[in-house]
Amino acid sequence: MTTKLFSPYTVKDVTLKNRIVMSPMCMYSCEKEDGVITDFHMIHYTTRAIGQVGLIMVEASAVVPQGRISAQDLGIWNDEQKDRLTKLVTQLKENGAKTAIQLAHAGRKATVEGDIYAPSAIAFDDKSKKPVEMTTEQIHETISAFKESARRSKEAGFDIIELHAAHGYLVHQFLSPLSNKRSDEYGGSAENRYRFLKEIIEAVKTEWDGPLFVRVSASDYTEGGLTVDDHVVFAKWMKEQGVDLIDVSSGALVHAPINVYPGYQVPFADKIKQQANIDTGAVGLITTGRQAEEILQSERADLIFVARELLRDPYFPRTAAKELNETISAPVQYERGW
């Protein structure tokens, strides 16, 4: 019997050959600080495609220069960046993987030179730069930047777009009452705090009709912050807007103790999936095929996002298949050793 981990997954008109996703992981490797992918990125991502990962998600790519976490981050705010990404997408598809890009803005966690921006003028911590509170005009300009980045993503040939609304970055900052103290239409009630993400989704969908994922942090792990119950509500709203899957992570808005153990974030994905009736991706110290298969078979998530294990083992799908007594095809050049 075919394992669920190695069964196809279809979203809209995109079919992944298996349910293993390379989770977006910043490489901080743009030495020229221009947001353009390098030879390193070409090798890094294509190696995992050769390793039979079903979906390769390119790391957080900033929609504006001030939206970078670091000056070494990738970007998709200009056509030079898009053209280089087009070459990467072509290479990944030639090696059998579907492709995704995570569109991002770091907000108050940006470490680039000059002013940084956030919903409220509250620094991330005592060592961080104090952000400038965004005006309504700047909010609308940022929404437009997400729209233009979605257009470039489509032109580059990506199969899926993910919006980064997690890990304490700008969209997460708007969602959480810990970082959003605004008194206008973008702050206060849950509906108002969701408005920024809502308008980004609306804008992106004017340029993009393919599968749309959103990564969230399901808990702020701090009193007064967001909980998974809040994200069940947000997920229902996102589903109404046409979002196809919630990629469920947690934390990183503020410094907080987190009890980390294998699969520690899976219950969040499970609850959002069941209560919001939307597909989810599970992530967080998922390191073996058996662990991934259990999550899928128990219907706690629909996709498995693998991060650090794919840094250790670019051929994790083969490793997982052997563990599950599953047979998967090899690139013809690798058949002798597969």
Tab-separated table of C-alpha atoms in Angstrom:
chain	number	residue	atom	x	y	z
A	1	MET	CA	0.000	0.000	0.000
A	2	THR	CA	1.292	3.449	-0.881
A	3	THR	CA	2.138	5.508	2.158
A	4	LYS	CA	0.376	8.820	2.570
A	5	LEU	CA	3.686	10.698	2.737
A	6	PHE	CA	4.415	9.558	-0.808
A	7	SER	CA	0.913	9.989	-2.173
A	8	PRO	CA	0.154	12.941	-4.461
A	9	TYR	CA	-1.407	16.119	-3.148
A	10	THR	CA	-3.405	18.365	-5.452
A	11	VAL	CA	-4.294	21.991	-4.774
A	12	LYS	CA	-6.165	23.800	-7.534
A	13	ASP	CA	-4.405	22.616	-10.717
A	14	VAL	CA	-1.037	21.883	-9.047
A	15	THR	CA	-0.196	18.303	-8.059
A	16	LEU	CA	2.762	17.542	-5.811
A	17	LYS	CA	4.263	14.079	-6.325
A	18	ASN	CA	4.566	13.629	-2.551
A	19	ARG	CA	3.719	15.563	0.605
A	20	ILE	CA	7.228	16.598	1.579
A	21	VAL	CA	7.779	20.355	1.429
A	22	MET	CA	11.095	22.103	1.816
A	23	SER	CA	10.222	24.697	4.420
A	24	PRO	CA	11.428	28.245	3.674
A	25	MET	CA	14.720	28.851	5.472
A	26	CYS	CA	16.675	32.085	5.142
A	27	MET	CA	20.228	31.492	3.926
A	28	TYR	CA	21.490	35.073	4.376
A	29	SER	CA	23.691	34.533	1.330
A	30	CYS	CA	23.203	37.557	-0.964
A	31	GLU	CA	26.757	38.819	-0.617
A	32	LYS	CA	26.098	41.784	-2.915
A	33	GLU	CA	23.097	42.789	-0.765
A	34	ASP	CA	20.993	43.162	-3.899
A	35	GLY	CA	18.380	40.503	-3.144
A	36	VAL	CA	19.393	38.458	-6.205
A	37	ILE	CA	19.888	34.722	-5.850
A	38	THR	CA	23.425	33.449	-6.243
A	39	ASP	CA	25.076	30.264	-7.484
A	40	PHE	CA	24.814	29.008	-3.914
A	41	HIS	CA	21.032	29.285	-3.991
A	42	MET	CA	20.878	27.485	-7.341
A	43	ILE	CA	22.837	24.553	-5.920
A	44	HIS	CA	21.101	24.624	-2.533
A	45	TYR	CA	17.554	24.373	-3.871
A	46	THR	CA	18.215	22.171	-6.892
A	47	THR	CA	19.960	19.585	-4.735
A	48	ARG	CA	16.727	19.093	-2.774
A	49	ALA	CA	14.761	18.780	-6.016
A	50	ILE	CA	17.144	16.037	-7.143
A	51	GLY	CA	16.571	14.536	-3.689
A	52	GLN	CA	12.868	14.142	-4.643
A	53	VAL	CA	11.269	16.779	-2.422
A	54	GLY	CA	7.727	17.333	-3.719
A	55	LEU	CA	7.575	21.095	-3.202
A	56	ILE	CA	10.556	23.429	-2.920
A	57	MET	CA	9.666	26.682	-1.170
A	58	VAL	CA	12.176	29.449	-1.698
A	59	GLU	CA	13.079	31.338	1.455
A	60	ALA	CA	11.466	34.583	2.613
A	61	SER	CA	11.783	37.030	-0.267
A	62	ALA	CA	11.265	40.666	0.639
A	63	VAL	CA	8.685	42.723	-1.241
A	64	VAL	CA	10.624	45.962	-0.566
A	65	PRO	CA	14.264	46.620	0.418
A	66	GLN	CA	13.303	47.744	3.945
A	67	GLY	CA	11.380	44.503	4.342
A	68	ARG	CA	14.493	42.364	4.521
A	69	ILE	CA	15.412	40.685	7.780
A	70	SER	CA	19.031	41.271	6.820
A	71	ALA	CA	20.781	42.926	3.911
A	72	GLN	CA	21.759	39.435	2.719
A	73	ASP	CA	18.136	38.347	2.200
A	74	LEU	CA	16.512	37.533	-1.115
A	75	GLY	CA	14.094	39.992	-2.666
A	76	ILE	CA	11.467	40.126	-5.374
A	77	TRP	CA	10.904	43.868	-5.647
A	78	ASN	CA	12.563	44.260	-9.073
A	79	ASP	CA	12.841	42.476	-12.400
A	80	GLU	CA	16.524	41.539	-12.039
A	81	GLN	CA	15.581	39.457	-9.008
A	82	LYS	CA	12.621	37.977	-10.895
A	83	ASP	CA	14.726	37.034	-13.930
A	84	ARG	CA	17.229	35.141	-11.809
A	85	LEU	CA	14.409	33.397	-9.933
A	86	THR	CA	12.962	32.340	-13.292
A	87	LYS	CA	16.151	30.378	-13.980
A	88	LEU	CA	15.896	28.697	-10.583
A	89	VAL	CA	12.234	27.771	-11.119
A	90	THR	CA	13.076	26.234	-14.500
A	91	GLN	CA	15.867	24.173	-13.001
A	92	LEU	CA	13.732	22.935	-10.110
A	93	LYS	CA	10.926	21.887	-12.445
A	94	GLU	CA	13.387	20.109	-14.728
A	95	ASN	CA	14.292	18.000	-11.688
A	96	GLY	CA	10.690	17.086	-10.860
A	97	ALA	CA	9.768	19.479	-8.064
A	98	LYS	CA	6.924	21.940	-7.827
A	99	THR	CA	7.935	25.422	-6.749
A	100	ALA	CA	6.794	28.037	-4.255
A	101	ILE	CA	8.012	31.385	-2.985
A	102	GLN	CA	7.387	32.991	0.391
A	103	LEU	CA	6.617	36.711	0.093
A	104	ALA	CA	7.714	38.585	3.187
A	105	HIS	CA	8.266	41.858	5.015
A	106	ALA	CA	10.258	41.849	8.260
A	107	GLY	CA	8.726	44.972	9.783
A	108	ARG	CA	10.318	45.815	13.120
A	109	LYS	CA	12.655	42.792	12.906
A	110	ALA	CA	14.477	44.213	9.871
A	111	THR	CA	18.160	44.900	10.478
A	112	VAL	CA	18.865	46.918	7.326
A	113	GLU	CA	20.185	50.472	7.329
A	114	GLY	CA	17.770	53.376	7.594
A	115	ASP	CA	14.283	53.516	9.034
A	116	ILE	CA	12.354	50.320	9.620
A	117	TYR	CA	8.573	50.134	9.825
A	118	ALA	CA	5.892	48.486	11.944
A	119	PRO	CA	2.228	48.913	12.868
A	120	SER	CA	3.310	50.637	16.092
A	121	ALA	CA	6.558	52.265	17.221
A	122	ILE	CA	7.500	49.383	19.520
A	123	ALA	CA	10.942	47.793	19.197
A	124	PHE	CA	11.304	44.012	19.120
A	125	ASP	CA	13.616	44.105	22.157
A	126	ASP	CA	16.101	46.352	23.951
A	127	LYS	CA	18.798	45.610	21.372
A	128	SER	CA	16.622	46.364	18.354
A	129	LYS	CA	16.058	49.577	16.441
A	130	LYS	CA	12.806	51.381	17.217
A	131	PRO	CA	10.527	51.215	14.176
A	132	VAL	CA	8.555	54.034	12.619
A	133	GLU	CA	4.787	53.636	12.956
A	134	MET	CA	3.402	53.179	9.464
A	135	THR	CA	1.042	55.765	8.058
A	136	THR	CA	-2.071	54.644	6.212
A	137	GLU	CA	-0.349	55.612	2.968
A	138	GLN	CA	2.670	53.445	3.823
A	139	ILE	CA	0.362	50.537	4.641
A	140	HIS	CA	-1.279	50.870	1.229
A	141	GLU	CA	2.130	51.115	-0.472
A	142	THR	CA	3.218	47.903	1.254
A	143	ILE	CA	0.047	46.119	0.163
A	144	SER	CA	0.808	47.232	-3.400
A	145	ALA	CA	4.349	45.867	-3.018
A	146	PHE	CA	2.946	42.443	-2.129
A	147	LYS	CA	0.708	42.682	-5.209
A	148	GLU	CA	3.631	43.533	-7.493
A	149	SER	CA	5.724	40.743	-5.985
A	150	ALA	CA	2.887	38.310	-6.675
A	151	ARG	CA	2.882	39.458	-10.297
A	152	ARG	CA	6.625	38.871	-10.552
A	153	SER	CA	6.232	35.470	-8.889
A	154	LYS	CA	3.713	34.489	-11.553
A	155	GLU	CA	5.990	35.747	-14.326
A	156	ALA	CA	8.880	33.752	-12.826
A	157	GLY	CA	6.788	30.582	-13.130
A	158	PHE	CA	6.219	29.653	-9.498
A	159	ASP	CA	3.432	27.135	-8.856
A	160	ILE	CA	2.474	28.376	-5.370
A	161	ILE	CA	2.768	31.588	-3.364
A	162	GLU	CA	2.997	31.675	0.423
A	163	LEU	CA	2.433	34.878	2.402
A	164	HIS	CA	4.607	35.148	5.503
A	165	ALA	CA	2.358	36.078	8.434
A	166	ALA	CA	4.454	34.378	11.125
A	167	HIS	CA	7.611	34.603	13.231
A	168	GLY	CA	7.126	38.162	14.399
A	169	TYR	CA	7.435	39.767	10.978
A	170	LEU	CA	5.258	42.577	9.666
A	171	VAL	CA	1.947	40.786	9.008
A	172	HIS	CA	2.243	38.961	12.335
A	173	GLN	CA	2.963	42.313	13.999
A	174	PHE	CA	-0.343	43.657	12.679
A	175	LEU	CA	-2.241	40.540	13.801
A	176	SER	CA	-1.009	40.481	17.396
A	177	PRO	CA	-2.225	42.905	20.090
A	178	LEU	CA	1.235	42.699	21.652
A	179	SER	CA	2.771	44.611	18.732
A	180	ASN	CA	-0.228	46.426	17.265
A	181	LYS	CA	-1.418	49.322	19.427
A	182	ARG	CA	-3.027	51.311	16.616
A	183	SER	CA	-6.316	53.150	17.106
A	184	ASP	CA	-7.282	53.375	13.429
A	185	GLU	CA	-8.933	50.809	11.135
A	186	TYR	CA	-5.792	48.612	11.277
A	187	GLY	CA	-5.745	48.205	15.060
A	188	GLY	CA	-7.914	47.327	18.026
A	189	SER	CA	-10.417	44.569	17.273
A	190	ALA	CA	-9.460	41.232	15.725
A	191	GLU	CA	-11.179	42.292	12.508
A	192	ASN	CA	-9.123	45.479	12.358
A	193	ARG	CA	-5.842	43.732	13.165
A	194	TYR	CA	-6.623	41.200	10.418
A	195	ARG	CA	-7.363	43.971	7.913
A	196	PHE	CA	-3.742	44.323	6.726
A	197	LEU	CA	-3.510	40.613	5.859
A	198	LYS	CA	-7.014	40.699	4.388
A	199	GLU	CA	-6.080	43.511	2.026
A	200	ILE	CA	-2.794	41.829	1.077
A	201	ILE	CA	-4.700	38.665	0.126
A	202	GLU	CA	-7.204	40.701	-1.879
A	203	ALA	CA	-4.428	42.544	-3.708
A	204	VAL	CA	-2.370	39.419	-4.385
A	205	LYS	CA	-5.380	37.630	-5.824
A	206	THR	CA	-5.818	40.340	-8.456
A	207	GLU	CA	-2.500	39.139	-9.917
A	208	TRP	CA	-2.431	35.509	-8.796
A	209	ASP	CA	-5.033	32.778	-9.369
A	210	GLY	CA	-2.862	29.825	-8.356
A	211	PRO	CA	-2.617	28.075	-4.977
A	212	LEU	CA	-2.134	30.471	-2.064
A	213	PHE	CA	-0.683	29.440	1.294
A	214	VAL	CA	-0.230	31.557	4.436
A	215	ARG	CA	2.313	30.799	7.164
A	216	VAL	CA	1.173	31.746	10.672
A	217	SER	CA	2.545	31.629	14.185
A	218	ALA	CA	-0.274	29.876	16.020
A	219	SER	CA	0.812	31.054	19.465
A	220	ASP	CA	2.728	34.036	20.829
A	221	TYR	CA	3.420	32.015	24.016
A	222	THR	CA	2.820	35.190	26.033
A	223	GLU	CA	-0.133	36.401	28.077
A	224	GLY	CA	-2.197	38.829	26.049
A	225	GLY	CA	-0.805	37.546	22.759
A	226	LEU	CA	-2.345	35.425	20.023
A	227	THR	CA	-3.403	31.849	20.684
A	228	VAL	CA	-4.333	28.989	18.386
A	229	ASP	CA	-8.000	29.846	19.001
A	230	ASP	CA	-7.392	33.276	17.486
A	231	HIS	CA	-5.814	31.618	14.482
A	232	VAL	CA	-8.773	29.293	14.007
A	233	VAL	CA	-10.849	32.443	13.472
A	234	PHE	CA	-8.230	33.997	11.182
A	235	ALA	CA	-8.018	30.729	9.218
A	236	LYS	CA	-11.783	30.749	8.658
A	237	TRP	CA	-11.517	34.279	7.316
A	238	MET	CA	-8.591	33.306	5.093
A	239	LYS	CA	-10.502	30.338	3.713
A	240	GLU	CA	-13.398	32.659	2.829
A	241	GLN	CA	-10.889	34.765	0.903
A	242	GLY	CA	-9.662	31.778	-1.074
A	243	VAL	CA	-6.520	30.780	0.825
A	244	ASP	CA	-5.861	27.076	0.192
A	245	LEU	CA	-3.605	26.014	3.074
A	246	ILE	CA	-2.326	27.328	6.404
A	247	ASP	CA	1.348	26.568	7.085
A	248	VAL	CA	1.344	26.381	10.874
A	249	SER	CA	4.388	27.451	12.862
A	250	SER	CA	4.509	29.400	16.155
A	251	GLY	CA	6.300	31.999	18.241
A	252	ALA	CA	8.965	34.638	17.527
A	253	LEU	CA	6.869	37.793	17.968
A	254	VAL	CA	8.377	38.402	21.400
A	255	HIS	CA	10.954	36.601	23.481
A	256	ALA	CA	9.122	33.788	25.262
A	257	PRO	CA	9.948	30.352	26.684
A	258	ILE	CA	8.803	27.535	24.378
A	259	ASN	CA	8.708	23.859	25.296
A	260	VAL	CA	10.316	22.434	22.169
A	261	TYR	CA	10.072	18.703	21.403
A	262	PRO	CA	9.593	16.575	18.246
A	263	GLY	CA	6.351	17.612	16.584
A	264	TYR	CA	5.618	20.306	19.189
A	265	GLN	CA	3.707	22.454	16.679
A	266	VAL	CA	1.626	19.666	15.156
A	267	PRO	CA	-1.300	20.125	17.613
A	268	PHE	CA	-1.683	23.685	16.303
A	269	ALA	CA	-1.925	22.448	12.708
A	270	ASP	CA	-4.391	19.783	13.822
A	271	LYS	CA	-6.684	22.221	15.626
A	272	ILE	CA	-6.719	24.744	12.784
A	273	LYS	CA	-7.373	21.983	10.244
A	274	GLN	CA	-10.286	20.489	12.178
A	275	GLN	CA	-11.932	23.650	13.485
A	276	ALA	CA	-11.440	25.923	10.467
A	277	ASN	CA	-11.974	23.116	7.959
A	278	ILE	CA	-8.923	24.088	5.921
A	279	ASP	CA	-5.846	22.165	4.826
A	280	THR	CA	-2.741	22.671	6.936
A	281	GLY	CA	0.969	22.047	6.805
A	282	ALA	CA	2.794	20.750	9.863
A	283	VAL	CA	6.311	21.922	10.715
A	284	GLY	CA	8.697	21.772	13.659
A	285	LEU	CA	11.291	19.084	14.467
A	286	ILE	CA	9.754	16.555	12.081
A	287	THR	CA	12.788	14.426	11.329
A	288	THR	CA	11.712	10.907	10.315
A	289	GLY	CA	9.480	9.253	7.788
A	290	ARG	CA	7.518	7.407	10.457
A	291	GLN	CA	6.801	10.634	12.327
A	292	ALA	CA	5.644	12.345	9.136
A	293	GLU	CA	3.479	9.379	8.132
A	294	GLU	CA	1.767	9.279	11.546
A	295	ILE	CA	0.855	12.982	11.277
A	296	LEU	CA	-0.701	12.448	7.853
A	297	GLN	CA	-2.437	9.162	8.615
A	298	SER	CA	-4.013	10.613	11.754
A	299	GLU	CA	-5.238	13.522	9.579
A	300	ARG	CA	-3.596	16.173	11.715
A	301	ALA	CA	-2.132	17.897	8.641
A	302	ASP	CA	-2.028	17.547	4.866
A	303	LEU	CA	1.573	18.457	4.082
A	304	ILE	CA	4.821	18.001	5.977
A	305	PHE	CA	7.165	20.992	5.979
A	306	VAL	CA	10.735	19.854	6.638
A	307	ALA	CA	13.387	22.395	7.559
A	308	ARG	CA	16.616	21.538	9.369
A	309	GLU	CA	16.435	17.847	8.511
A	310	LEU	CA	16.731	18.849	4.843
A	311	LEU	CA	19.872	20.816	5.705
A	312	ARG	CA	21.339	17.682	7.239
A	313	ASP	CA	20.016	15.327	4.568
A	314	PRO	CA	19.209	16.777	1.116
A	315	TYR	CA	17.900	13.312	0.186
A	316	PHE	CA	15.487	13.082	3.098
A	317	PRO	CA	12.688	11.729	0.849
A	318	ARG	CA	14.859	8.712	0.004
A	319	THR	CA	15.725	8.244	3.686
A	320	ALA	CA	12.046	8.435	4.652
A	321	ALA	CA	11.037	6.060	1.866
A	322	LYS	CA	13.519	3.426	3.028
A	323	GLU	CA	12.242	3.772	6.581
A	324	LEU	CA	8.652	3.258	5.385
A	325	ASN	CA	9.537	0.426	2.956
A	326	GLU	CA	8.325	2.640	0.148
A	327	THR	CA	9.794	2.667	-3.343
A	328	ILE	CA	10.346	6.031	-5.018
A	329	SER	CA	11.994	6.765	-8.330
A	330	ALA	CA	15.501	8.129	-8.613
A	331	PRO	CA	16.961	10.564	-11.105
A	332	VAL	CA	18.285	8.396	-13.914
A	333	GLN	CA	21.835	9.576	-13.204
A	334	TYR	CA	21.535	8.312	-9.606
A	335	GLU	CA	19.838	4.953	-10.182
A	336	ARG	CA	23.006	2.910	-9.624
A	337	GLY	CA	23.330	4.221	-6.085
A	338	TRP	CA	19.661	4.594	-5.176
